[in-house]
GROMACS .gro file of N, CA and C in nm:
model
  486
    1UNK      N    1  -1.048  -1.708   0.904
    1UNK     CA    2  -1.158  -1.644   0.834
    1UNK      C    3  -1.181  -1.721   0.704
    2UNK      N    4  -1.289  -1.768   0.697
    2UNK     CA    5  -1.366  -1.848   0.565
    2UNK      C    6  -1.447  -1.728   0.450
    3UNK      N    7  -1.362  -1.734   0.364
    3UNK     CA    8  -1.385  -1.590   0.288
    3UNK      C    9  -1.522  -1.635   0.212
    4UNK      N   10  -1.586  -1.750   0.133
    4UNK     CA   11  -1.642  -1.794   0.081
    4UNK      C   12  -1.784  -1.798   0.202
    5UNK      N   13  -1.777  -1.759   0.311
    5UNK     CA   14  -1.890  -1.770   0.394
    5UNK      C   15  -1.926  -1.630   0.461
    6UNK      N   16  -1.817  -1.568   0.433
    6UNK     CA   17  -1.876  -1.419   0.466
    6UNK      C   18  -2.042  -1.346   0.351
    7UNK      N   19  -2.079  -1.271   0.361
    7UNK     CA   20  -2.178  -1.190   0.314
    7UNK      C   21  -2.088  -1.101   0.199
    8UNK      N   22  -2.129  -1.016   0.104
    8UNK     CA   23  -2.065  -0.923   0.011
    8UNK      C   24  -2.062  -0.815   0.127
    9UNK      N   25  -2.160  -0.802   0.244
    9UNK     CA   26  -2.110  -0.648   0.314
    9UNK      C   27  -1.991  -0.688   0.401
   10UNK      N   28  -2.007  -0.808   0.468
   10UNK     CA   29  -1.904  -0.845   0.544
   10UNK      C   30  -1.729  -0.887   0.540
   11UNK      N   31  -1.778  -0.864   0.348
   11UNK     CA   32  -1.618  -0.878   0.299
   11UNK      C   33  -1.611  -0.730   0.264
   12UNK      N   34  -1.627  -0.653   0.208
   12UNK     CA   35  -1.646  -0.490   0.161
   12UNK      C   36  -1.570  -0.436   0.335
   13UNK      N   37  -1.670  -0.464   0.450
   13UNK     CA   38  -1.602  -0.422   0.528
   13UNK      C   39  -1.487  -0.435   0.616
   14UNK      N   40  -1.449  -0.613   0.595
   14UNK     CA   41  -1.296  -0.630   0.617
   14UNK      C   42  -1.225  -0.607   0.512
   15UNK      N   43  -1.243  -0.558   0.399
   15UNK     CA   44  -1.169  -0.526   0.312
   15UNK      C   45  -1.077  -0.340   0.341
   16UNK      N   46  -1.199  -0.264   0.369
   16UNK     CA   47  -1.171  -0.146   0.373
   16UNK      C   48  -1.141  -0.126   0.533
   17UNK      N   49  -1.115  -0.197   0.608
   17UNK     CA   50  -1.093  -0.208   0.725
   17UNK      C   51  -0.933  -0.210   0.746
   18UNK      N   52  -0.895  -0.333   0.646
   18UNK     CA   53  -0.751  -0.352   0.580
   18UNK      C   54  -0.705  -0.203   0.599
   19UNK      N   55  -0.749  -0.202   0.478
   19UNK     CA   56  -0.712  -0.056   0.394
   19UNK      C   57  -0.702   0.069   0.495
   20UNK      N   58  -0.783   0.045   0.606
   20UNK     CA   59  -0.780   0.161   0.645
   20UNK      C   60  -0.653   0.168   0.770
   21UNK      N   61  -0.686   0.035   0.834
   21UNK     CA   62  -0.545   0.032   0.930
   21UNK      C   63  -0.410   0.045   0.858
   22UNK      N   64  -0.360  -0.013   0.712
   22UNK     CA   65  -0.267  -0.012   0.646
   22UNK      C   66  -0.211   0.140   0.624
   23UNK      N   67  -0.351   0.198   0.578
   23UNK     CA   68  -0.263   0.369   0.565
   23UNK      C   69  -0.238   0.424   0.716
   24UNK      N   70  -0.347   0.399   0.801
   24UNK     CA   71  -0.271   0.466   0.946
   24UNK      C   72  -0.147   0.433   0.979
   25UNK      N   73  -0.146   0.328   0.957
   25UNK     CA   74   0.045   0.242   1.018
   25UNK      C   75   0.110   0.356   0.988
   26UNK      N   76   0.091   0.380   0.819
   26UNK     CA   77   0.179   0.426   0.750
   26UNK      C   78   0.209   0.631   0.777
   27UNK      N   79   0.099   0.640   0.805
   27UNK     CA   80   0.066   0.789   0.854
   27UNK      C   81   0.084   0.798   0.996
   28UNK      N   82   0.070   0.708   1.037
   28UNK     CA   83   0.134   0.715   1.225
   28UNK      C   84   0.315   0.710   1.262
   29UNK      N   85   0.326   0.675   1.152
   29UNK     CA   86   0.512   0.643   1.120
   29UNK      C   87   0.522   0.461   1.198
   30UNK      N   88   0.427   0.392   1.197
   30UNK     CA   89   0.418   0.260   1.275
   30UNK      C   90   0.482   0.149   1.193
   31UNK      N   91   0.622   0.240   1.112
   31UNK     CA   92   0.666   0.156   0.995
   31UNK      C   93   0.688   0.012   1.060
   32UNK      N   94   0.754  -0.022   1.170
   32UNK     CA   95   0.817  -0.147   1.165
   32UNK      C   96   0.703  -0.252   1.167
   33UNK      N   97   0.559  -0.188   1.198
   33UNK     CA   98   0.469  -0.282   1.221
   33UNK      C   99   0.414  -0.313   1.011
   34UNK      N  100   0.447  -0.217   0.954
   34UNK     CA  101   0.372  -0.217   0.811
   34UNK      C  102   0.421  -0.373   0.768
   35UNK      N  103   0.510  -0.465   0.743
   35UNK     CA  104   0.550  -0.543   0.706
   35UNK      C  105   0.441  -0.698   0.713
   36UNK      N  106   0.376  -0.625   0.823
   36UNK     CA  107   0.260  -0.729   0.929
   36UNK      C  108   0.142  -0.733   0.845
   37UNK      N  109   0.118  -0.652   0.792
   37UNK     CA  110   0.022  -0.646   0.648
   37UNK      C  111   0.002  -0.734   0.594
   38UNK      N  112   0.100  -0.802   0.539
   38UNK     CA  113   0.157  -0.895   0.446
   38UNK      C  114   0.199  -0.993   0.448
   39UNK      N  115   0.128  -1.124   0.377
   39UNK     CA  116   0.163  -1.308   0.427
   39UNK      C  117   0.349  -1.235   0.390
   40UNK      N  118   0.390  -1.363   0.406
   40UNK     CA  119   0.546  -1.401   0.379
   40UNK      C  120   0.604  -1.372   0.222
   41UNK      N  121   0.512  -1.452   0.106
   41UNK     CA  122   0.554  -1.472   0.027
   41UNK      C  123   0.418  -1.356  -0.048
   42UNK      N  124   0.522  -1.228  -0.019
   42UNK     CA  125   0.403  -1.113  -0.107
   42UNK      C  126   0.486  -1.057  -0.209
   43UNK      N  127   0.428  -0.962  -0.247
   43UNK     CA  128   0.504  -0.844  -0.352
   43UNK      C  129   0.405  -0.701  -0.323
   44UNK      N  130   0.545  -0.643  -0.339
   44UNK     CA  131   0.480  -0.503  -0.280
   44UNK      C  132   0.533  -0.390  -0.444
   45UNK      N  133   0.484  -0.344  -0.499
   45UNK     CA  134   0.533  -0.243  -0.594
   45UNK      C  135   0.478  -0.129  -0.617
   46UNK      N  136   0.539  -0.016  -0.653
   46UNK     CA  137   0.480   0.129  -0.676
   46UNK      C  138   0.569   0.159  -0.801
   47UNK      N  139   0.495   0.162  -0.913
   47UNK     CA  140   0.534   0.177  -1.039
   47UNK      C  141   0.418   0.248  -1.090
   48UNK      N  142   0.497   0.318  -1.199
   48UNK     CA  143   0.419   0.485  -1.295
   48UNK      C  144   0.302   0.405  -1.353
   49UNK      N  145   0.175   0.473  -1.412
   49UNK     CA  146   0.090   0.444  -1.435
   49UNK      C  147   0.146   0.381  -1.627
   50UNK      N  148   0.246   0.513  -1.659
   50UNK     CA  149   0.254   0.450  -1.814
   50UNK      C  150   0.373   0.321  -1.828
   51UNK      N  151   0.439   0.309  -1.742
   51UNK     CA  152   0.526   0.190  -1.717
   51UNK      C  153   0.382   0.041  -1.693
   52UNK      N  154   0.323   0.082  -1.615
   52UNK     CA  155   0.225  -0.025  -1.590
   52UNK      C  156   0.135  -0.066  -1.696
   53UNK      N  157   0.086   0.017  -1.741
   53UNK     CA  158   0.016  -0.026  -1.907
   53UNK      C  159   0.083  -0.053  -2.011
   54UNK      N  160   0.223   0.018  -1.974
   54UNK     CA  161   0.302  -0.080  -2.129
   54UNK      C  162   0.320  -0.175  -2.102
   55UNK      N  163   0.367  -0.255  -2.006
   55UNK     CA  164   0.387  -0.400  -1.938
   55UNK      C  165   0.526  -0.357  -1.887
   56UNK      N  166   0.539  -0.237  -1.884
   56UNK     CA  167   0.704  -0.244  -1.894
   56UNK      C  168   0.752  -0.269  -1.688
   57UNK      N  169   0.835  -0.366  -1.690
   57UNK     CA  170   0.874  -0.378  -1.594
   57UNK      C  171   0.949  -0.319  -1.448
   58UNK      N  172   1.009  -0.196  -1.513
   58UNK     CA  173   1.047  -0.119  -1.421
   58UNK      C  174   0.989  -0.008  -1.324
   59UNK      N  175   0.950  -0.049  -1.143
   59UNK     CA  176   0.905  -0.005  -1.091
   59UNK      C  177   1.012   0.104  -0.959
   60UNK      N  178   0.936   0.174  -0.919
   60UNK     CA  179   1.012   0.323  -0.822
   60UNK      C  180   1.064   0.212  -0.723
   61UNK      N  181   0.970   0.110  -0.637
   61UNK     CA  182   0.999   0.023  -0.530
   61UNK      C  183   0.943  -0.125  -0.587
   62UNK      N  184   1.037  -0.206  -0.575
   62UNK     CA  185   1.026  -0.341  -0.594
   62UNK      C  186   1.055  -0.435  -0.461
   63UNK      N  187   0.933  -0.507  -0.389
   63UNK     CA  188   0.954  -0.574  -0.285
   63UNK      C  189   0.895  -0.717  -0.310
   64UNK      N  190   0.967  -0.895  -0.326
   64UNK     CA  191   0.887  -0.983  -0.327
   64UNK      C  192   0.903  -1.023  -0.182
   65UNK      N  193   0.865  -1.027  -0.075
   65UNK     CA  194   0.855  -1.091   0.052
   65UNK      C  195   0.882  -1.033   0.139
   66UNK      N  196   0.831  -1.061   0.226
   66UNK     CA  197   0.825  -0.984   0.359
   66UNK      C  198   0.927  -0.938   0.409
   67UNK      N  199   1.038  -1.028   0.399
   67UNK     CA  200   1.152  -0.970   0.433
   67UNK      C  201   1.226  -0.842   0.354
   68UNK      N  202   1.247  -0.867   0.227
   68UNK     CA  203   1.239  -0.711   0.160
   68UNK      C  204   1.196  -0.600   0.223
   69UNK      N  205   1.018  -0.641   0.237
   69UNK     CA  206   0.973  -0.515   0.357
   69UNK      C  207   1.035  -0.471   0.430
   70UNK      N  208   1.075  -0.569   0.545
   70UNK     CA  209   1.157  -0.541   0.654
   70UNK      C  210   1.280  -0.449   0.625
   71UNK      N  211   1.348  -0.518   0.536
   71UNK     CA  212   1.442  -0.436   0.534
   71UNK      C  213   1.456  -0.253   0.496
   72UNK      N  214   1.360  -0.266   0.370
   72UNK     CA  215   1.353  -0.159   0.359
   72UNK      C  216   1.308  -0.054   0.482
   73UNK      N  217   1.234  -0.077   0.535
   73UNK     CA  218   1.217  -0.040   0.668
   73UNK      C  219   1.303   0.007   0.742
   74UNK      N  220   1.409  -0.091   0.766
   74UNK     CA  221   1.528  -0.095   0.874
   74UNK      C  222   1.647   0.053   0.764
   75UNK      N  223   1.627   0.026   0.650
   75UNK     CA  224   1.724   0.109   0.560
   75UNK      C  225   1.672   0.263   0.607
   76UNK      N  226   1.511   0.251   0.596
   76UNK     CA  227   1.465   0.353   0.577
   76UNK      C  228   1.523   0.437   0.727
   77UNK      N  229   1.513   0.401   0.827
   77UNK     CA  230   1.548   0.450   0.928
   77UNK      C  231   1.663   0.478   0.979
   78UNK      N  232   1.760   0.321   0.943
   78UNK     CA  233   1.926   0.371   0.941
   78UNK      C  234   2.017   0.449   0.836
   79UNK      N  235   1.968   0.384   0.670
   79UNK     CA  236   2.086   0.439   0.616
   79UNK      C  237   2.066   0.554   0.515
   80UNK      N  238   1.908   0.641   0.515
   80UNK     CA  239   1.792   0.650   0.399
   80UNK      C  240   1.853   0.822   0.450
   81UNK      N  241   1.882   0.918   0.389
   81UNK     CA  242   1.860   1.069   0.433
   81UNK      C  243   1.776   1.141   0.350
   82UNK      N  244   1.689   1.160   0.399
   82UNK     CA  245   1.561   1.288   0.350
   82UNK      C  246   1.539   1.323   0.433
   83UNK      N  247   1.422   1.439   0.393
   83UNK     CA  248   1.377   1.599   0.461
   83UNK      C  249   1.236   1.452   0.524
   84UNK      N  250   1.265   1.495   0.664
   84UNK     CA  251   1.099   1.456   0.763
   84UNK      C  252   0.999   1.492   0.718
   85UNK      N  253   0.890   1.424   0.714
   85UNK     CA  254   0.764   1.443   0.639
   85UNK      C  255   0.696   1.358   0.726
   86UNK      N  256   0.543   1.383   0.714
   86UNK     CA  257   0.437   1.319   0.765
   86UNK      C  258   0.382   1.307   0.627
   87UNK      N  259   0.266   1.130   0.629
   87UNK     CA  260   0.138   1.146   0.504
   87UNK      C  261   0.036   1.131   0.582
   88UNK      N  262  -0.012   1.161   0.472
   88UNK     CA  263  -0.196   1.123   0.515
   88UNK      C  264  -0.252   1.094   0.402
   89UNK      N  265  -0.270   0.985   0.424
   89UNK     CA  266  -0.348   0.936   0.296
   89UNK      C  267  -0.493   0.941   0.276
   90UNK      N  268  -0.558   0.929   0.193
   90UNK     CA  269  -0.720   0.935   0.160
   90UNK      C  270  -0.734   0.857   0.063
   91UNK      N  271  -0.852   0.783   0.074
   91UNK     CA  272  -0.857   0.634  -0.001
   91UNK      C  273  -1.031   0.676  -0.021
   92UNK      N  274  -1.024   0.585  -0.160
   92UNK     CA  275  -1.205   0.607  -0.202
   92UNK      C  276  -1.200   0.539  -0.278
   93UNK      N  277  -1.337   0.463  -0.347
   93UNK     CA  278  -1.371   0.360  -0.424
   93UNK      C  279  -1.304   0.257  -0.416
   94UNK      N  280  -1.313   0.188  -0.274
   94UNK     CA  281  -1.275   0.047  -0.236
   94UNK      C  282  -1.349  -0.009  -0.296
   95UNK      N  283  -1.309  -0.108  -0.406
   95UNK     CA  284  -1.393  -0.183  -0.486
   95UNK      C  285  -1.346  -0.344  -0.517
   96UNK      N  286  -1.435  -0.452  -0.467
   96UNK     CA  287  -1.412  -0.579  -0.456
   96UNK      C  288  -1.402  -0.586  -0.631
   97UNK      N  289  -1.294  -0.648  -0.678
   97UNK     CA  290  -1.332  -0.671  -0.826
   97UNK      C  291  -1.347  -0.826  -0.838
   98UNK      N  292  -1.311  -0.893  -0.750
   98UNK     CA  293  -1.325  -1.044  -0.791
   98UNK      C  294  -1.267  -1.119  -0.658
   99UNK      N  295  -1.347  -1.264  -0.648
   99UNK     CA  296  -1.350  -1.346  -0.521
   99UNK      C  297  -1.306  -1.464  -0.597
  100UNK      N  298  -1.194  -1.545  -0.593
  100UNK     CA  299  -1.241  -1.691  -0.584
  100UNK      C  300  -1.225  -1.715  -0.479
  101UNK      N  301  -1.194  -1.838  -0.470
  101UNK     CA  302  -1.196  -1.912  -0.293
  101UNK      C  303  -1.119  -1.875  -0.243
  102UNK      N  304  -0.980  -1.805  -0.245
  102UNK     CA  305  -0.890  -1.751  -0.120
  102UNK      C  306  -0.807  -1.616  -0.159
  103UNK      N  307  -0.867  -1.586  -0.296
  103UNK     CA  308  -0.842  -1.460  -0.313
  103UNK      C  309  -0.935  -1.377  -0.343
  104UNK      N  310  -0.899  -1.249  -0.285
  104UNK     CA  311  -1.018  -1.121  -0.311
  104UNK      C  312  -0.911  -1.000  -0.385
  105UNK      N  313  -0.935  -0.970  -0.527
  105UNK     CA  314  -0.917  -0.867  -0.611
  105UNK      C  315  -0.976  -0.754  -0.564
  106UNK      N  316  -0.877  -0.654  -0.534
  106UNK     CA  317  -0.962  -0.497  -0.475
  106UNK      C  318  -0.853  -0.435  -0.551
  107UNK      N  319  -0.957  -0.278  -0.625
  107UNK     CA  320  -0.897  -0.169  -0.675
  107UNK      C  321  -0.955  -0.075  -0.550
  108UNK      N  322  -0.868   0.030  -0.572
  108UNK     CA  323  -0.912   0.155  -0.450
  108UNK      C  324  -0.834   0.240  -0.512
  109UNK      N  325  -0.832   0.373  -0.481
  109UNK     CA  326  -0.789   0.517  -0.496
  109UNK      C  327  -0.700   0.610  -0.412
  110UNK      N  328  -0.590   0.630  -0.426
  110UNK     CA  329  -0.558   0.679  -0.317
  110UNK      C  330  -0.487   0.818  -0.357
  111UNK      N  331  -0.477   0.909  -0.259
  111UNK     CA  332  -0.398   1.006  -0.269
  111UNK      C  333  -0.289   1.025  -0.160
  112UNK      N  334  -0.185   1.101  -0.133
  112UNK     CA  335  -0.100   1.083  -0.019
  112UNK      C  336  -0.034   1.237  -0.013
  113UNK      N  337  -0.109   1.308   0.081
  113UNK     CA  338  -0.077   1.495   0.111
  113UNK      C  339   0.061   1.453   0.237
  114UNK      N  340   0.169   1.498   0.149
  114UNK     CA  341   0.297   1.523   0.246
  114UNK      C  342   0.279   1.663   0.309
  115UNK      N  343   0.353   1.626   0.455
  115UNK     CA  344   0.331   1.772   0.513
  115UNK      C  345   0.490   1.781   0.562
  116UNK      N  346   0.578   1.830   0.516
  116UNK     CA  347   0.705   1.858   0.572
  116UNK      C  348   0.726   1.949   0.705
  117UNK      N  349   0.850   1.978   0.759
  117UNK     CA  350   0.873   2.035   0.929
  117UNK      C  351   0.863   2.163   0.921
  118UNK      N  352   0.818   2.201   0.809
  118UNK     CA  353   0.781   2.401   0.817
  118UNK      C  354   0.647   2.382   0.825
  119UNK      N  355   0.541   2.321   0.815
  119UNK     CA  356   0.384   2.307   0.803
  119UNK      C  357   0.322   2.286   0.715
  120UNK      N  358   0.390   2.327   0.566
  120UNK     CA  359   0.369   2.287   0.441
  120UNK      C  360   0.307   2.168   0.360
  121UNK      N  361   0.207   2.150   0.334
  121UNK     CA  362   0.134   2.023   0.277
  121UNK      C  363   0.147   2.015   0.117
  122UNK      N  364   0.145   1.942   0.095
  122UNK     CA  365   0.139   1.928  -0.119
  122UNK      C  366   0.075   1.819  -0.115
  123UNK      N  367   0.036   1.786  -0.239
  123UNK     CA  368  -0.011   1.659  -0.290
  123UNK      C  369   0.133   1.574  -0.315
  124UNK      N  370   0.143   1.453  -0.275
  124UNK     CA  371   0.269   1.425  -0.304
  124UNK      C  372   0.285   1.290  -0.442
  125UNK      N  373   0.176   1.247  -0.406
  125UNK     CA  374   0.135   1.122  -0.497
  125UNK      C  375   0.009   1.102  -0.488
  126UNK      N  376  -0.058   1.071  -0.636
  126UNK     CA  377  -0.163   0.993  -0.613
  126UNK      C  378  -0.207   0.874  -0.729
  127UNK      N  379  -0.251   0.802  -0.701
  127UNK     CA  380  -0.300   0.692  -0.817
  127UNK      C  381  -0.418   0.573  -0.760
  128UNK      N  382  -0.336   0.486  -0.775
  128UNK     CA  383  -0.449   0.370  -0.760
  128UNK      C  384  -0.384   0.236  -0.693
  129UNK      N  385  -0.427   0.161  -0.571
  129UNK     CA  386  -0.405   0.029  -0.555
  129UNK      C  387  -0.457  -0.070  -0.604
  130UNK      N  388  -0.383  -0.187  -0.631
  130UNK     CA  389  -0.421  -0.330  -0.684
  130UNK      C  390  -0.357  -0.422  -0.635
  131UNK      N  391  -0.514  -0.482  -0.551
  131UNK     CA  392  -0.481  -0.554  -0.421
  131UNK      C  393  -0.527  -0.710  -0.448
  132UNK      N  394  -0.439  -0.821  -0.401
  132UNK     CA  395  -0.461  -0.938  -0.395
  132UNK      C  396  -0.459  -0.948  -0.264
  133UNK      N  397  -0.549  -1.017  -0.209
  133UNK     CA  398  -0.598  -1.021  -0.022
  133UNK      C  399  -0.621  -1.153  -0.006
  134UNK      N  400  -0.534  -1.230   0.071
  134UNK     CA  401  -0.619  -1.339   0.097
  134UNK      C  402  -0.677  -1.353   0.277
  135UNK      N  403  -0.712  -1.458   0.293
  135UNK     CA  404  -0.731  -1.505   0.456
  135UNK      C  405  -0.622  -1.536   0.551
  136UNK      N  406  -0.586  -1.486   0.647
  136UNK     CA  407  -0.490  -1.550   0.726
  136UNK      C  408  -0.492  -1.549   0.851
  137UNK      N  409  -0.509  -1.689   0.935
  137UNK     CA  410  -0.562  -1.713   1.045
  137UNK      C  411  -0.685  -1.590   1.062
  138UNK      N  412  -0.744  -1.524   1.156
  138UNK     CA  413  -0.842  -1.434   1.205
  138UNK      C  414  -0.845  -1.320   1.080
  139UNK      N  415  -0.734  -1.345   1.035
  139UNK     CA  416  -0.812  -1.156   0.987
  139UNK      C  417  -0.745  -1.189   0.813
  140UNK      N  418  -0.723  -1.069   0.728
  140UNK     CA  419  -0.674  -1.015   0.584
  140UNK      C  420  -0.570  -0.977   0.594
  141UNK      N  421  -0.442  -1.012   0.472
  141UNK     CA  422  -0.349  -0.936   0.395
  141UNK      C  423  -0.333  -0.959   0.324
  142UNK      N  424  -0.269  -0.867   0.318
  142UNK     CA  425  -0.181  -0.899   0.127
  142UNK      C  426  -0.090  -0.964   0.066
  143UNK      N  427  -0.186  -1.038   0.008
  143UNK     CA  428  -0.077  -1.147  -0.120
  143UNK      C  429   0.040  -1.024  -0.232
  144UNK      N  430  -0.074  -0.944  -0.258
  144UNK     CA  431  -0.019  -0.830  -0.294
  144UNK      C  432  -0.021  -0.697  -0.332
  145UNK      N  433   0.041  -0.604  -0.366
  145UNK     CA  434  -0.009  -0.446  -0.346
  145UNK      C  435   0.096  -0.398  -0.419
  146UNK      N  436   0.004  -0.344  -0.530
  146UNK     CA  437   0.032  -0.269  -0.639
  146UNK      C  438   0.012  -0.147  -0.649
  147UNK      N  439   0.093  -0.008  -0.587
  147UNK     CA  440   0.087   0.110  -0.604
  147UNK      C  441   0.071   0.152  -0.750
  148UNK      N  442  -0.028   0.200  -0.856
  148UNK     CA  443  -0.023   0.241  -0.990
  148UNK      C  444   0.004   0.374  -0.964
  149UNK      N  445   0.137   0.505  -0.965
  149UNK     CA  446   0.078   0.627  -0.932
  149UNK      C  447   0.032   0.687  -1.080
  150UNK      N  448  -0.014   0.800  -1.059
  150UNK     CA  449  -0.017   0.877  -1.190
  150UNK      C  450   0.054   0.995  -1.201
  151UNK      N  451   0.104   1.050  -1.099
  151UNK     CA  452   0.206   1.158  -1.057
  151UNK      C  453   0.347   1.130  -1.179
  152UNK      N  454   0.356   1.247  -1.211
  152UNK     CA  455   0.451   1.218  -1.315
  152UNK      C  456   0.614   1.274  -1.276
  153UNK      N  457   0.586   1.330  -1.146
  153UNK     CA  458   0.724   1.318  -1.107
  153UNK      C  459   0.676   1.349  -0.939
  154UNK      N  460   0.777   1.295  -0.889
  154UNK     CA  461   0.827   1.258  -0.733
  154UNK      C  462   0.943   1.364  -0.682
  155UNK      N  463   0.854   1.421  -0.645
  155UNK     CA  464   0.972   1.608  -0.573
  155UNK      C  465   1.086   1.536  -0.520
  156UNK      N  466   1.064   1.452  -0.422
  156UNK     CA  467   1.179   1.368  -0.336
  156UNK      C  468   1.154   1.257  -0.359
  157UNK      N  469   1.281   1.215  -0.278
  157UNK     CA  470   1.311   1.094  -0.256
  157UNK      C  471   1.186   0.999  -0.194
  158UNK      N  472   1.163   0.900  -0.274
  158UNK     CA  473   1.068   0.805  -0.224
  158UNK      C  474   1.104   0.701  -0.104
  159UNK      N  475   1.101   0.737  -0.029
  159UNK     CA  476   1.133   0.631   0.087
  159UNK      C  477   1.044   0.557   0.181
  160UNK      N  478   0.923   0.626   0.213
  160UNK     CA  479   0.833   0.596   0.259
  160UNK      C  480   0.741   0.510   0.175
  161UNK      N  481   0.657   0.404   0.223
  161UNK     CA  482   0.577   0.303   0.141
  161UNK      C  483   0.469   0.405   0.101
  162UNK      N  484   0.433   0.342   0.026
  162UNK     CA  485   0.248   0.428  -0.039
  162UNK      C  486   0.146   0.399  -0.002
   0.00000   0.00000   0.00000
């Protein structure tokens, strides 16, 4: 995919196309495939909104490369104990903020309603992504993905990606 030859609708809609298979993975439980998102050499983080504006470095999940992903993944399933939950995420104002030639800057919105094994739903997190996307072979991922939440505290254990 030649990002520089697409149309502004034709990137808007592989953009949110991304976005939209990325949260199903994640809401389908299709964890081992989530890693697939993402070239090799990415970074994945979900850090507080006031940690992120101070510059301050310390984030909830810190991942640089794919393999990190993976693993966490593999942890999450073998060595990780929490209460079962389903998300569902809801995403709005997919917004291209900037193109050069092989990268595309996207902010978006997200929220993420946990539903635990009694039926129970909450809001569990919500904030903002900040996405570096580039081209790879046929289709988009992520260089990188920046969970900002604004949730000021996390009921449980964070184990699941955002």
């Amino acid at each position: 995919m030649e990002l520089n030859k697409l149309t502004t609708m034709e990137l808007q809609y592989h953009v949110e196309q991304l976005q939209g298979r990325y949260v199903e993975c994640i809401d389908d439980d299709r964890l081992e495939q989530w890693p697939e998102f993402f070239v090799e050499d990415c970074m994945y983080k979900i850090i507080s909104r006031e940690n992120h504006e101070r510059g301050l470095p310390a984030a909830a999940i810190f991942c640089d490369s794919r393999g990190m992903l993976v693993d966490r993944i593999v942890s999450l399933r073998n060595a990780n104990v929490y209460a079962e939950h389903n998300y569902r995420h809801v995403l709005s104002n997919v917004l291209i903020q900037g193109l050069n030639e092989s990268v595309i800057s996207v902010q978006s919105n997200y929220l993420v309603l946990q539903t635990k094994t009694d039926g129970a739903t909450e809001i569990y997190n919500a904030g903002k992504y900040m996405d570096k996307i580039v081209a790879d072979g046929d289709g988009l991922r992520f260089k990188e993905k920046i969970a900002i939440f604004d949730t000021h505290q996390i009921k449980s254990l964070l184990v699941t990606p955002i």
